[in-house]
Coordinates of C-alpha atoms and ligand atoms in Angstrom, one line a residue:
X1068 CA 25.9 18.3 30.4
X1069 CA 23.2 16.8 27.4
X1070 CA 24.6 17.9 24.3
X1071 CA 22.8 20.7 22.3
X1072 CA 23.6 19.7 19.4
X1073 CA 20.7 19.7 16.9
X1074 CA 19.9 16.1 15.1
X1075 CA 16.9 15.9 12.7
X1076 CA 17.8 19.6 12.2
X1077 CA 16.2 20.5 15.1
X1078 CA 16.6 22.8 18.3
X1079 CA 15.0 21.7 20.9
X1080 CA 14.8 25.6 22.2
X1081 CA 12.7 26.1 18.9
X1082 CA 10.3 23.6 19.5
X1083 CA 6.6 25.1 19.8
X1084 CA 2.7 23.8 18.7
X1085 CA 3.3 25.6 15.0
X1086 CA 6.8 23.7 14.4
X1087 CA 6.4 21.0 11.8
X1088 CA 9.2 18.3 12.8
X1089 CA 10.6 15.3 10.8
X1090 CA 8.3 12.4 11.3
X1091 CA 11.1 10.2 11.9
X1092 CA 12.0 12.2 15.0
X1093 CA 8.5 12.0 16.1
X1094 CA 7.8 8.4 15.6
X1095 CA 11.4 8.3 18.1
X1096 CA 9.8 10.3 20.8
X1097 CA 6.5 8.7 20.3
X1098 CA 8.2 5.5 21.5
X1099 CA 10.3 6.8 24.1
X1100 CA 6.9 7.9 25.8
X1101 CA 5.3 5.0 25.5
X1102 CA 8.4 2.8 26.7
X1103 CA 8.0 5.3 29.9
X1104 CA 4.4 5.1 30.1
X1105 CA 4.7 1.1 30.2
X1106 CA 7.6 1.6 32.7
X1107 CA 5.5 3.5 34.9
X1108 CA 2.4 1.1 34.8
X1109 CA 4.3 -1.3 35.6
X1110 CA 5.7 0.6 38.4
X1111 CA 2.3 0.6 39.9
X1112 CA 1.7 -3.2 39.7
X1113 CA -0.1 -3.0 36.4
X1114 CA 0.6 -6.5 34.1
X1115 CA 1.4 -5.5 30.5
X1116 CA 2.9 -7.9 27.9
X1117 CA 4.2 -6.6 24.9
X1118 CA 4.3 -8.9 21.9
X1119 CA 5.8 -7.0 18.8
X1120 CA 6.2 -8.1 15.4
X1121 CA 3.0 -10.3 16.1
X1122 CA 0.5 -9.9 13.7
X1123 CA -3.0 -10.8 14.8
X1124 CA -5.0 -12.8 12.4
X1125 CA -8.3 -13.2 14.0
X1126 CA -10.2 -11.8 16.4
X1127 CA -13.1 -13.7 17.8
X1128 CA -16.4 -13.5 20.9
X1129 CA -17.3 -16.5 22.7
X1130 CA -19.0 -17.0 26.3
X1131 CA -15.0 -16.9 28.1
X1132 CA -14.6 -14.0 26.2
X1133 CA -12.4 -12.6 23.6
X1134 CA -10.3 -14.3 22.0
X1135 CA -7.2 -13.3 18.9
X1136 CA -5.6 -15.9 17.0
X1137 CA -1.7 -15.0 15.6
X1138 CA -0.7 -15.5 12.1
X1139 CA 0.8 -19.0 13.4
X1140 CA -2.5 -20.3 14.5
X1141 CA -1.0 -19.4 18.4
X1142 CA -4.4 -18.4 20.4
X1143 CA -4.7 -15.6 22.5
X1144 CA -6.3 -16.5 26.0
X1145 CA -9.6 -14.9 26.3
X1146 CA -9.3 -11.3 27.3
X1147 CA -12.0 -9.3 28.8
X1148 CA -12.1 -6.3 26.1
X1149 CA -9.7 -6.1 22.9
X1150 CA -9.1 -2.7 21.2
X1151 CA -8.4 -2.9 17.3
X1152 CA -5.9 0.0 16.3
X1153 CA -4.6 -1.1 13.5
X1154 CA -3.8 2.0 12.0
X1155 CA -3.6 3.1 8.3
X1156 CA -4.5 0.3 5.5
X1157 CA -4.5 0.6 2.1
X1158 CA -5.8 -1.3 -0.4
X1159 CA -3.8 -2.9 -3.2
X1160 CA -0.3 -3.4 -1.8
X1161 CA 0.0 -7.0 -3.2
X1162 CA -0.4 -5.1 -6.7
X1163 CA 2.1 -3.6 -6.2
X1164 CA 5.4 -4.1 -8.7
X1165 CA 8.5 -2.3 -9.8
X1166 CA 6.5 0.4 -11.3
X1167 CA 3.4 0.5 -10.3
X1168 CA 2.7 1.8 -6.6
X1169 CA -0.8 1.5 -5.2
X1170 CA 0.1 3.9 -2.5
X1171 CA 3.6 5.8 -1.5
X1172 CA 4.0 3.4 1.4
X1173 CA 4.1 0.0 -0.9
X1174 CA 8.0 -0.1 -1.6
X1175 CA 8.3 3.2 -3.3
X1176 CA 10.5 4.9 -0.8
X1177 CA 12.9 1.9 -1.0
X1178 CA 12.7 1.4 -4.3
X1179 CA 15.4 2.5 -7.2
X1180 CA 13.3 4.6 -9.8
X1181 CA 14.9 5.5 -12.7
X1182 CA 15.1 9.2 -13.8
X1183 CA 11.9 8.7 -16.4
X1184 CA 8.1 9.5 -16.4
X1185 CA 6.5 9.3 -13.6
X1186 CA 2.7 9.8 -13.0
X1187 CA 1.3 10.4 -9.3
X1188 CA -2.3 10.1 -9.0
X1189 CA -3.0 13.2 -6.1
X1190 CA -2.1 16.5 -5.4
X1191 CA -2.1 16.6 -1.5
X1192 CA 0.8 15.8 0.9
X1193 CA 1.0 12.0 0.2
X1194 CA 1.4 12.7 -3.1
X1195 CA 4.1 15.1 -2.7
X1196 CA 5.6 12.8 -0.2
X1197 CA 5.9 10.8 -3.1
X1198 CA 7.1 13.2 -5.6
X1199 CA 10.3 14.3 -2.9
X1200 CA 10.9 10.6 -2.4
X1201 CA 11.6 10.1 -6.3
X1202 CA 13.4 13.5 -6.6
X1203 CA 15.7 13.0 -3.7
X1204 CA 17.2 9.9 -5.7
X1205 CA 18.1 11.9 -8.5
X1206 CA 19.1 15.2 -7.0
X1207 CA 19.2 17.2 -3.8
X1208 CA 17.2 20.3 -2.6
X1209 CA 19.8 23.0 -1.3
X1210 CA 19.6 26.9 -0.4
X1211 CA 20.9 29.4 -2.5
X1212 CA 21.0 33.1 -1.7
X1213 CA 17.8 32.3 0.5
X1214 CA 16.2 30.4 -2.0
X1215 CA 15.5 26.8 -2.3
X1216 CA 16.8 25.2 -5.4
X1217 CA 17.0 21.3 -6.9
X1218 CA 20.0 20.5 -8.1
X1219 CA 19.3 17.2 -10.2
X1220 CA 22.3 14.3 -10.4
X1221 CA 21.4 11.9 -12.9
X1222 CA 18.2 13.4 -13.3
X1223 CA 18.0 13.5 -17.5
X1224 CA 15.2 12.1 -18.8
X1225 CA 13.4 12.6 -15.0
X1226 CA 9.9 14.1 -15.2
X1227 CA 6.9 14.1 -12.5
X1228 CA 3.6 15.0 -13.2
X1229 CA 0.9 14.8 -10.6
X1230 CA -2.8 14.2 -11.2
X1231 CA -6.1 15.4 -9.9
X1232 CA -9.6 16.0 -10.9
X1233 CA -9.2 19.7 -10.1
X1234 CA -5.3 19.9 -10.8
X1235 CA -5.2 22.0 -8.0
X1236 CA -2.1 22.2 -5.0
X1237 CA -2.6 22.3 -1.6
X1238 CA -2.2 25.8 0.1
X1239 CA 1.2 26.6 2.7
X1240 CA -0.6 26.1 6.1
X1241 CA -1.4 29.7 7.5
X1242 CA -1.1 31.6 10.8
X1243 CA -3.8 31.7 13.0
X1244 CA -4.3 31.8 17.2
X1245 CA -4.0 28.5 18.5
X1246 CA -5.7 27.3 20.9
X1247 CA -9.2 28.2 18.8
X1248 CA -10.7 31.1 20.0
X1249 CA -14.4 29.9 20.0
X1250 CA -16.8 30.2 17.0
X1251 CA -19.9 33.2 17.4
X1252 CA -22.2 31.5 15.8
X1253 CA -21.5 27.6 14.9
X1254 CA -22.3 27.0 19.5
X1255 CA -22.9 23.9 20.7
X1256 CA -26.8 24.9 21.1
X1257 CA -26.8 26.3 17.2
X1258 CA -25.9 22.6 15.9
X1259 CA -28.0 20.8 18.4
X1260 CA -31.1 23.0 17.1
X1261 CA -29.9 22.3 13.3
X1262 CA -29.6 18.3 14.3
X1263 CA -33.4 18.5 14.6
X1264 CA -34.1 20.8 11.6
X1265 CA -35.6 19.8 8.0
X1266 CA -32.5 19.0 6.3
X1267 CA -29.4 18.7 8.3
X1268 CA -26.9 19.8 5.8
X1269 CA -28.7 23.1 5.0
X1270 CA -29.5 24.0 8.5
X1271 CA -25.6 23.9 9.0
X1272 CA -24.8 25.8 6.0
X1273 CA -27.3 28.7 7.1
X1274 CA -25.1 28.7 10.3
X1275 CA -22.0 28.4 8.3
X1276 CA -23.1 31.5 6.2
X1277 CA -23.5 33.5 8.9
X1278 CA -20.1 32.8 10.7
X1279 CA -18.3 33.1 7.6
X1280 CA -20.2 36.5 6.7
X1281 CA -19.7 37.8 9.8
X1282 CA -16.0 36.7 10.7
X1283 CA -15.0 38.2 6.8
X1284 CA -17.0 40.1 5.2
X1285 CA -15.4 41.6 2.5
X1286 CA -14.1 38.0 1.6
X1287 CA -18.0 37.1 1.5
X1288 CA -18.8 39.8 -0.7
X1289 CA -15.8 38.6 -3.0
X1290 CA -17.7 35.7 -3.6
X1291 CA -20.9 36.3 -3.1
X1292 CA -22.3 34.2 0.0
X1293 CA -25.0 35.9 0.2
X1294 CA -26.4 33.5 -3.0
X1295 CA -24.8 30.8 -2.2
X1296 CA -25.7 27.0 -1.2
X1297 CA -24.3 24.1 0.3
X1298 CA -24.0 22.6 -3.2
X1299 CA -22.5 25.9 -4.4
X1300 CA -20.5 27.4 -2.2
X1301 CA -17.5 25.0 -3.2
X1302 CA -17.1 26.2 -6.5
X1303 CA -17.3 29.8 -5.6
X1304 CA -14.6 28.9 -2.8
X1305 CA -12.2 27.5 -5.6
X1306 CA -13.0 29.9 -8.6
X1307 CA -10.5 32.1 -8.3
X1308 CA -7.5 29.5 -8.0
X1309 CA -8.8 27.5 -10.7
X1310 CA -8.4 30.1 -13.2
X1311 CA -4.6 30.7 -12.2
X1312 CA -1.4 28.5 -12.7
X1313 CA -1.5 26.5 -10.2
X1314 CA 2.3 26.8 -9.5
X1315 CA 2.1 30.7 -9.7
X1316 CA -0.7 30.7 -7.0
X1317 CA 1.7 28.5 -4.8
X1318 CA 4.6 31.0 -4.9
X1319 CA 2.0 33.7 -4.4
X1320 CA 0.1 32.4 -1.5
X1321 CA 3.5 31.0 0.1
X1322 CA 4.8 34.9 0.1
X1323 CA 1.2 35.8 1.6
X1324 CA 1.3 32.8 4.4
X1325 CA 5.4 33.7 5.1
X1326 CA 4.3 37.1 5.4
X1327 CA 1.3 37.0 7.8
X1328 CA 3.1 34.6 9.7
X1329 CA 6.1 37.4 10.2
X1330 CA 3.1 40.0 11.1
X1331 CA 0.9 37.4 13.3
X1332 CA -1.9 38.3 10.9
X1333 CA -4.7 35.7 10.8
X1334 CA -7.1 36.0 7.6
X1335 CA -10.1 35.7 9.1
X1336 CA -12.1 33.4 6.7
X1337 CA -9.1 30.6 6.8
X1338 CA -9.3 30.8 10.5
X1339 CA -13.1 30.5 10.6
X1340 CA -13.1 27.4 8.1
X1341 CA -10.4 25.7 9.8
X1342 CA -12.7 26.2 12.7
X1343 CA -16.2 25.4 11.4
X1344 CA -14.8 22.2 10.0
X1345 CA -14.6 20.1 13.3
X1346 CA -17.7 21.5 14.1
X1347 CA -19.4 20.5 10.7
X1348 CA -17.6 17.0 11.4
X1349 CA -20.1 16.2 14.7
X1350 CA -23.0 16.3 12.3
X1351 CA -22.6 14.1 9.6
X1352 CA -23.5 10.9 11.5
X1353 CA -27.2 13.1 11.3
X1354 CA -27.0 13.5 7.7
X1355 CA -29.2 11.9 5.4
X1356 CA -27.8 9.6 3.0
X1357 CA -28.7 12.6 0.5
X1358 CA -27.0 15.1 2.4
X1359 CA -23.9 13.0 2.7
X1360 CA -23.5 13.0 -0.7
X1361 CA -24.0 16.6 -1.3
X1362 CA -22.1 16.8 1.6
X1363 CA -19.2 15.0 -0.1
X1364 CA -19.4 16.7 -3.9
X1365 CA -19.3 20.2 -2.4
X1366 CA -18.4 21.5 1.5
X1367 CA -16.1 18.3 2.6
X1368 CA -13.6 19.3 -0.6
X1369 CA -13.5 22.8 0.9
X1370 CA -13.0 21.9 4.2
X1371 CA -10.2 19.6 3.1
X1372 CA -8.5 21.8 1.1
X1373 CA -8.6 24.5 4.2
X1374 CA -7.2 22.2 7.1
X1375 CA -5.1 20.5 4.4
X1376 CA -2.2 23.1 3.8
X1377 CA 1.2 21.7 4.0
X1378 CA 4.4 23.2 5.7
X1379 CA 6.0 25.9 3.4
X1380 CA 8.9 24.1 2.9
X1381 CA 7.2 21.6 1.0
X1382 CA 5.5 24.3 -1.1
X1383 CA 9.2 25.6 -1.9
X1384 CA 10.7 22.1 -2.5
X1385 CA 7.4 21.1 -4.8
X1386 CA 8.2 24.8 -6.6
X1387 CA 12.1 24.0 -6.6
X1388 CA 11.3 21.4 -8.7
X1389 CA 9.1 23.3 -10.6
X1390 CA 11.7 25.3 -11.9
X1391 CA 14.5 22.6 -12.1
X1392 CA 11.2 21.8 -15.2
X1393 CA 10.7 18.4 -13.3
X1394 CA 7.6 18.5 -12.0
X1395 CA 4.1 19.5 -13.5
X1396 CA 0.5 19.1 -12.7
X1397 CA -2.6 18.2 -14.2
X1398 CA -6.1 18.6 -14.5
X1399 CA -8.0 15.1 -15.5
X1400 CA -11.4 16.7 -14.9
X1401 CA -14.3 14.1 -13.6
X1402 CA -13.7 11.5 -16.8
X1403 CA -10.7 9.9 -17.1
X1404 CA -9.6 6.6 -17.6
X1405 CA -6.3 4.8 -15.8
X1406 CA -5.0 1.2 -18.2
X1407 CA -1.8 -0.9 -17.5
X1408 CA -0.1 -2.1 -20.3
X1409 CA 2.6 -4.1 -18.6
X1410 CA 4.9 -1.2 -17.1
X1411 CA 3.2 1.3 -18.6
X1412 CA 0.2 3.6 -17.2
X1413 CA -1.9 4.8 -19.2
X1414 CA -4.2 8.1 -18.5
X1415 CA -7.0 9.2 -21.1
X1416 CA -8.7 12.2 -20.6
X1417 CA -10.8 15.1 -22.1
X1418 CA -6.8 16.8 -22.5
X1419 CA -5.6 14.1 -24.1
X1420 CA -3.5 10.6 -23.3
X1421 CA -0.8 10.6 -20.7
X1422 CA 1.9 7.9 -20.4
X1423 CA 3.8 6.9 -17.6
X1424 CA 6.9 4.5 -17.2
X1425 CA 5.9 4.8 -13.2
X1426 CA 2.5 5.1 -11.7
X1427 CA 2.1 6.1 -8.0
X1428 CA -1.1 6.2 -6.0
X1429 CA -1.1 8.7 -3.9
X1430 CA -4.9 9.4 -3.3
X1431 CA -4.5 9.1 0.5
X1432 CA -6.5 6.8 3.0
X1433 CA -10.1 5.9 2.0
X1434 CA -13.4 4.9 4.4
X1435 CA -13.1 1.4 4.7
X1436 CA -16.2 -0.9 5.0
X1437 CA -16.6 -4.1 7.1
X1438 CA -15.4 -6.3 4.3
X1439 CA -12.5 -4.8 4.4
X1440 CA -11.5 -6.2 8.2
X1441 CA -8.5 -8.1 8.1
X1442 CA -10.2 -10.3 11.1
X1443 CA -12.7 -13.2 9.5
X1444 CA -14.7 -13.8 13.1
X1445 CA -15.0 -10.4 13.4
X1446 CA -16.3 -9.8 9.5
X1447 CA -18.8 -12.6 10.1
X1448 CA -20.0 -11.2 12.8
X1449 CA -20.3 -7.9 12.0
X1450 CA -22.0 -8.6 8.7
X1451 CA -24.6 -11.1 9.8
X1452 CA -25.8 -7.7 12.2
X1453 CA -26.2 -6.1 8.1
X1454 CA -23.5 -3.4 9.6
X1455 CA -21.3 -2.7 5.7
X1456 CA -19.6 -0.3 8.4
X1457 CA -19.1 -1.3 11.5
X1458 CA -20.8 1.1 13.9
X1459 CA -19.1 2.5 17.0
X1460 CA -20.9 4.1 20.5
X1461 CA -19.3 7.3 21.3
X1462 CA -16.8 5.4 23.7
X1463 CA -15.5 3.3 20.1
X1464 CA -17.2 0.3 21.5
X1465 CA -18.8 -1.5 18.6
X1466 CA -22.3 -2.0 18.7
X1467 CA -23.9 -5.3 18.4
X1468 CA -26.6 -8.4 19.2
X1469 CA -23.9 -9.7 21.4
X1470 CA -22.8 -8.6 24.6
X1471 CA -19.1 -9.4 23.9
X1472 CA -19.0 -7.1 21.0
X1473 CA -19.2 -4.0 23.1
X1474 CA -16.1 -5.1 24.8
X1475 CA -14.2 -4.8 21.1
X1476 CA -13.2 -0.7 20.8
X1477 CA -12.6 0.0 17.0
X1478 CA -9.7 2.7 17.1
X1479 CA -8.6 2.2 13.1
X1480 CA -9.4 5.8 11.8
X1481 CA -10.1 3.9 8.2
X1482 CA -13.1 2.2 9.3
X1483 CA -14.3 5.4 11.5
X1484 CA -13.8 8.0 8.3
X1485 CA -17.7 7.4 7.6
X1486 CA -19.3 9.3 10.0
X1487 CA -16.1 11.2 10.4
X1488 CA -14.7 12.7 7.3
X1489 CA -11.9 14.3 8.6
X1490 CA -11.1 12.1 10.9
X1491 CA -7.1 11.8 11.0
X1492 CA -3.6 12.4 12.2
X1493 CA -2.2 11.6 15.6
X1494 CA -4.4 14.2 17.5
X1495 CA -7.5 12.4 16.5
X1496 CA -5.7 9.1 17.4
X1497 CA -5.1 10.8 20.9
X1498 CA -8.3 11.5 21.1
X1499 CA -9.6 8.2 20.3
X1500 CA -7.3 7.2 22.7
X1501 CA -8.8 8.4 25.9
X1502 CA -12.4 7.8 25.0
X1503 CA -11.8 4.3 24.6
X1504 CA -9.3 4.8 27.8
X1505 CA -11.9 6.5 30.3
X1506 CA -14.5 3.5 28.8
X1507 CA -12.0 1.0 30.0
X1508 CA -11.5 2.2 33.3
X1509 CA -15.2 3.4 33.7
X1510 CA -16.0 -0.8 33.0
X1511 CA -13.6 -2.1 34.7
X1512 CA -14.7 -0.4 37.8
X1513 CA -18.7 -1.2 37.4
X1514 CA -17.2 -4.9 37.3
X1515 CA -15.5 -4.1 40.8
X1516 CA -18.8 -2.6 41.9
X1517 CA -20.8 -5.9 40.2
X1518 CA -18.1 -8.3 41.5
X1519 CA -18.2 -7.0 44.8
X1520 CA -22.3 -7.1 45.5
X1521 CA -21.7 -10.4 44.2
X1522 CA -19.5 -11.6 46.9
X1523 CA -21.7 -9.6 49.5
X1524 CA -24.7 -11.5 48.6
X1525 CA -22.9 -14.7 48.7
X1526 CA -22.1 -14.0 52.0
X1527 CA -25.2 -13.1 53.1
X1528 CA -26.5 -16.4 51.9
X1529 CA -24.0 -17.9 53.7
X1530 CA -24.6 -16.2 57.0
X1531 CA -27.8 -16.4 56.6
Ligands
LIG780 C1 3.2 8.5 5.6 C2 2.3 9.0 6.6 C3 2.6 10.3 7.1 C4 1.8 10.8 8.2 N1 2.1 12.0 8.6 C5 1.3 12.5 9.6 C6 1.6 13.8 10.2 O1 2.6 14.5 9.8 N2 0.9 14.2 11.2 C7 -0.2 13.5 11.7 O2 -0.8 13.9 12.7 N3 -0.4 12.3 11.2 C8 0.3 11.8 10.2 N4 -0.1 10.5 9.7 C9 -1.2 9.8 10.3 C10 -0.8 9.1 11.6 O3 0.4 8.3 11.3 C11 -1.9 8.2 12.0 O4 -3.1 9.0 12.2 C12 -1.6 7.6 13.4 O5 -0.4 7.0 13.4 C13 -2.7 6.7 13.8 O6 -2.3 6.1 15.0 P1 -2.8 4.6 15.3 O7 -2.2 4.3 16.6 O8 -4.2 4.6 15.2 O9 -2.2 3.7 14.2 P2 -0.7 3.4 13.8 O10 0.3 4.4 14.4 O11 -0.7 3.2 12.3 O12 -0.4 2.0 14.5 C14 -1.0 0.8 14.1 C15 -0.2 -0.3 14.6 O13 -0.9 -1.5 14.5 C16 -0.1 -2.5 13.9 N5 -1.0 -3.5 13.2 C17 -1.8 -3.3 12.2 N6 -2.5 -4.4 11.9 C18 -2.1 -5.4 12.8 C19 -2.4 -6.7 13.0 N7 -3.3 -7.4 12.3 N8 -1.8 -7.4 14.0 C20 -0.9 -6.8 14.8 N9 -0.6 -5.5 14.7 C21 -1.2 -4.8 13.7 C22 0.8 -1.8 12.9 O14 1.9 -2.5 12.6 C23 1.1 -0.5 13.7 O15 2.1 -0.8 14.6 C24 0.7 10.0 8.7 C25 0.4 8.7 8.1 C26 1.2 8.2 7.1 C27 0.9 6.9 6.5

C-alpha cells in the first residue's frame, strides 16, 4: 500500500483549490505531469526531443523556416513554428554581488547573509520571500501555544526593513466562492459597449461603480463612490489603511480573513474587485495611451493590492518577526533616492536617510520591451517593424511584415504584461498554453487541408 505519510507537510486528503502548497512540491508534480504527458505523446507516434540545459541563443525566419541557434553556435534545423516561453527575466542579475541583490532570485537564497541591516526594496510576496529567506538563516519560525513565533539563533545585530512608496503590506488572501459566480453588471455586452465609448477608462469605471455599489453598498457609502473617479477612487480605497500601523492592520485583517474563512463569509466588495479585475484586464489593449497611465497611477494599484493577498501564514511569519523587533516597514513616499557606496545602500527620502549593509530588490517582474529579447534576429526584426513591444494576435502569434513571424508564439508573460497588467502565475501560463496549443493544431491541420489540394491538383494535372 503507497505510504500516507505527509512530505512537504502535506496530506494529500487535504488538498483542495484554496490550499496554498510549497512551491517545491508543485514544481515536483508539475514535472511528473509533463514527463507523463511526453510519455503519452509519444505513445501515440508523436516525435518529441527534449534538449534540457540548452540555452537558445538566437532565434531567426528565413524562407526554410525557423531556425534557433544554441549558446555553442549548434543550429537548430528549421522548424515550422517556435514558441518562446521563456518565462520570468529580470533585469540586472550580472549586478548582482555579495550584498547587493537586484532581485530575490540572483543568489540571495543561497547566499550566507550576515545578521546586519538589511533593506528590501517591496512590500509584496517577493519581497517577503526575501525577508523569510534571510530570517530562516538566523532563526526558525515555530508554534507556541497556537501562536507563531521567531526564535532568532545568531540573529544579534539582524534587522529587516522593507520599502515601498506607500509602506503598505499586502492583505491575508480572503474567502470567497470559487468558481466566480458571474458579475451583474461588468457582462460581456457592458464592456464591448464601453470599448466603443468616449474614453475607455471612464466608461469602465461607470460600470465598475455600479457593480461595486450594488454588490456592497454600505462599503460604498464608507467611501463615498458615489463622488468618486477613476483617478480617485484608489486613494479613497487605501485611506483607511494608510492611516493605521501597517503591522497592526495585518494582525487585524488576518483575525478578520481567519475568521470569515471559519464562517464561509465572503465580503462582498473583495469578492467583486477580485472579480472585476480580469474583466478590467480585457480592456486595456483599448486604452488610450492617456488612459493607461491613469490607468496605472490609480485602479491597476487597487486591483493589485486586491488579487495580491498572500497566504496567512506568511502574514503571521512576516508579524512573528515583527515582534521578535526584526523586521519593520517603510514609507519612501514618491521621491526618494537609492546610491551605492561600495557595500553600502543608501536611501534618502522626505523621512530621512536609510543605510543598508544589504540591499534586495524585490519589486517583482516588470513589462519588458523588445530590446529587452534575449534573441538578436528576433530584436532586429521586431524593431525594424517600429514594434518597442512586440505585439501578439489573440492566438500569441506575433504579428509582423513577414509570414514566418506569425509562426513564432510569444508565451513569456514579461513581454505580454503591456496590454495585460495582471498577467501572471501558472493559471495564466496555462492559459497561454492552450491558445497557442489550439493555434498549433488549428495550422497544422489547414496545412493538411492545403497540402492535400495540392497533391489533388497535381494529380489532376497528371491525369489529365
Ligand atoms: C519565486 C517565484 C515564485 C512564484 N510563485 C508562484 C506561485 O506561488 N503561484 C503562481 O501561480 N505563480 C508563481 N510564480 C510565477 C510562475 O512561476 C510563472 O508564472 C510560471 O512559471 C510561468 O511559466 P512559463 O512556462 O511561462 O515559464 P517558466 O516556468 O519560468 O519556464 C521558462 C523556462 O524557459 C527556460 N528558458 C529561459 N530562457 C531560455 C533560453 N534562452 N533558452 C532555453 N531555455 C530558456 C527556463 O530555464 C525555464 O525552464 C512564481 C515565480 C517566481 C519567480
Amino acid at each position: 500500500m503507497r505510504s500516507r505519510t505527509p512530505i512537504y507537510g502535506i496530506d494529500p486528503d487535504d488538498l483542495d483549490e484554496r490550499m496554498f502548497t510549497p512551491r517545491l512540491l508543485l514544481g515536483q508534480y508539475f514535472r511528473a505531469q509533463f514527463l507523463e504527458l511526453v510519455d503519452l505523446a509519444r505513445a501515440r507516434g508523436i516525435a518529441i526531443d527534449i534538449h534540457e540545459k540548452t540555452e537558445i541563443t538566437d532565434i531567426s525566419r528565413d524562407g526554410q523556416g525557423i531556425m534557433l541557434r544554441d549558446g555553442s553556435g549548434g543550429q537548430w534545423r528549421p522548424f515550422d513554428r517556435a514558441i518562446v516561453a521563456t518565462g520570468h527575466t529580470f533585469a540586472g542579475e550580472e549586478e548582482a554581488t555579495d550584498s547587493y541583490f537586484p532581485n530575490p532570485w540572483s543568489g540571495l537564497i543561497d547566499a550566507e547573509i550576515a545578521a546586519t541591516t538589511v533593506g528590501i526594496m517591496g512590500t509584496s510576496l517577493s519581497a517577503l520571500d526575501a525577508a523569510m529567506a534571510i530570517a530562516n538563516q538566523h532563526g526558525r519560525f515555530r508554534r507556541k501555544g497556537g501562536e507563531l513565533v521567531y526564535v532568532p539563533q545568531d540573529a544579534e545585530g539582524l534587522k529587516i526593513t522593507m520599502m515601498s512608496r506607500q509602506g503598505l503590506l499586502p492583505e491575508a488572501d480572503f474567502y470567497c466562492p470559487i468558481p466566480y459566480e458571474p458579475l451583474a453588471h461588468m457582462t460581456e455586452e457592458a464592456l464591448a459597449d464601453a470599448v466603443v465609448a468616449d474614453g475607455v477608462l471612464d466608461a469602465v469605471f461607470a460600470l465598475f461603480k455600479t457593480e461595486l455599489a450594488e454588490a456592497d453598498p454600505v462599503y460604498a457609502a464608507e467611501i463615498e463612490l458615489d463622488g468618486l473617479t477613476a483617478d480617485t477612487f484608489a486613494a479613497a480605497y487605501f485611506e483607511d489603511r494608510l492611516k493605521h500601523d501597517p503591522f497592526r492592520w495585518a494582525r487585524e485583517n488576518l483575525e478578520e480573513v481567519e475568521r470569515n474563512k471559519r464562517d464561509e463569509k465572503t465580503v462582498p466588495w473583495r469578492y467583486a474587485l477580485l472579480r472585476m479585475h480580469e474583466q478590467v484586464e480585457t480592456l486595456v489593449p483599448e486604452f488610450s495611451d492617456e488612459d493607461r497611465e491613469r490607468f496605472a497611477k490609480g485602479l491597476k494599484r487597487v486591483f493589485v493590492d486586491n488579487y495580491g493577498a498572500v497566504p496567512s501564514e506568511s502574514i503571521r511569519r512576516l508579524l512573528a518577526l515583527r515582534d521578535a523587533r526584526i523586521l519593520d516597514v517603510v514609507a519612501l513616499g514618491d521621491d526618494y533616492e537609492l546610491d551605492h557606496d561600495g557595500d553600502t545602500t543608501f536611501i534618502t527620502f522626505e523621512g530621512g536617510k536609510l543605510e543598508f549593509d544589504v540591499f534586495v530588490d524585490a519589486r517583482g517582474q516588470r513589462a519588458l520591451d523588445t530590446e529587452h529579447l534575449p534573441f538578436p534576429s528576433l530584436k532586429r526584426d521586431l524593431l525594424a517593424d517600429g514594434q518597442e513591444v512586440p505585439e501578439v494576435a489573440d492566438d500569441y502569434s506575433l504579428t509582423g511584415p513577414k509570414a514566418a513571424t506569425r509562426r513564432i508564439y510569444l508565451a513569456a508573460i514579461p513581454y505580454l504584461m503591456h496590454d495585460q497588467p495582471f498577467c501572471q502565475g501558472i493559471t495564466a501560463a496555462a492559459d497561454i498554453a492552450r491558445e497557442i496549443a489550439a493555434s498549433c493544431a488549428r495550422a497544422k491541420a489547414r496545412d493538411e487541408a492545403q497540402e492535400e489540394a495540392e497533391a489533388y491538383r497535381v494529380r489532376r494535372y497528371r491525369t489529365a
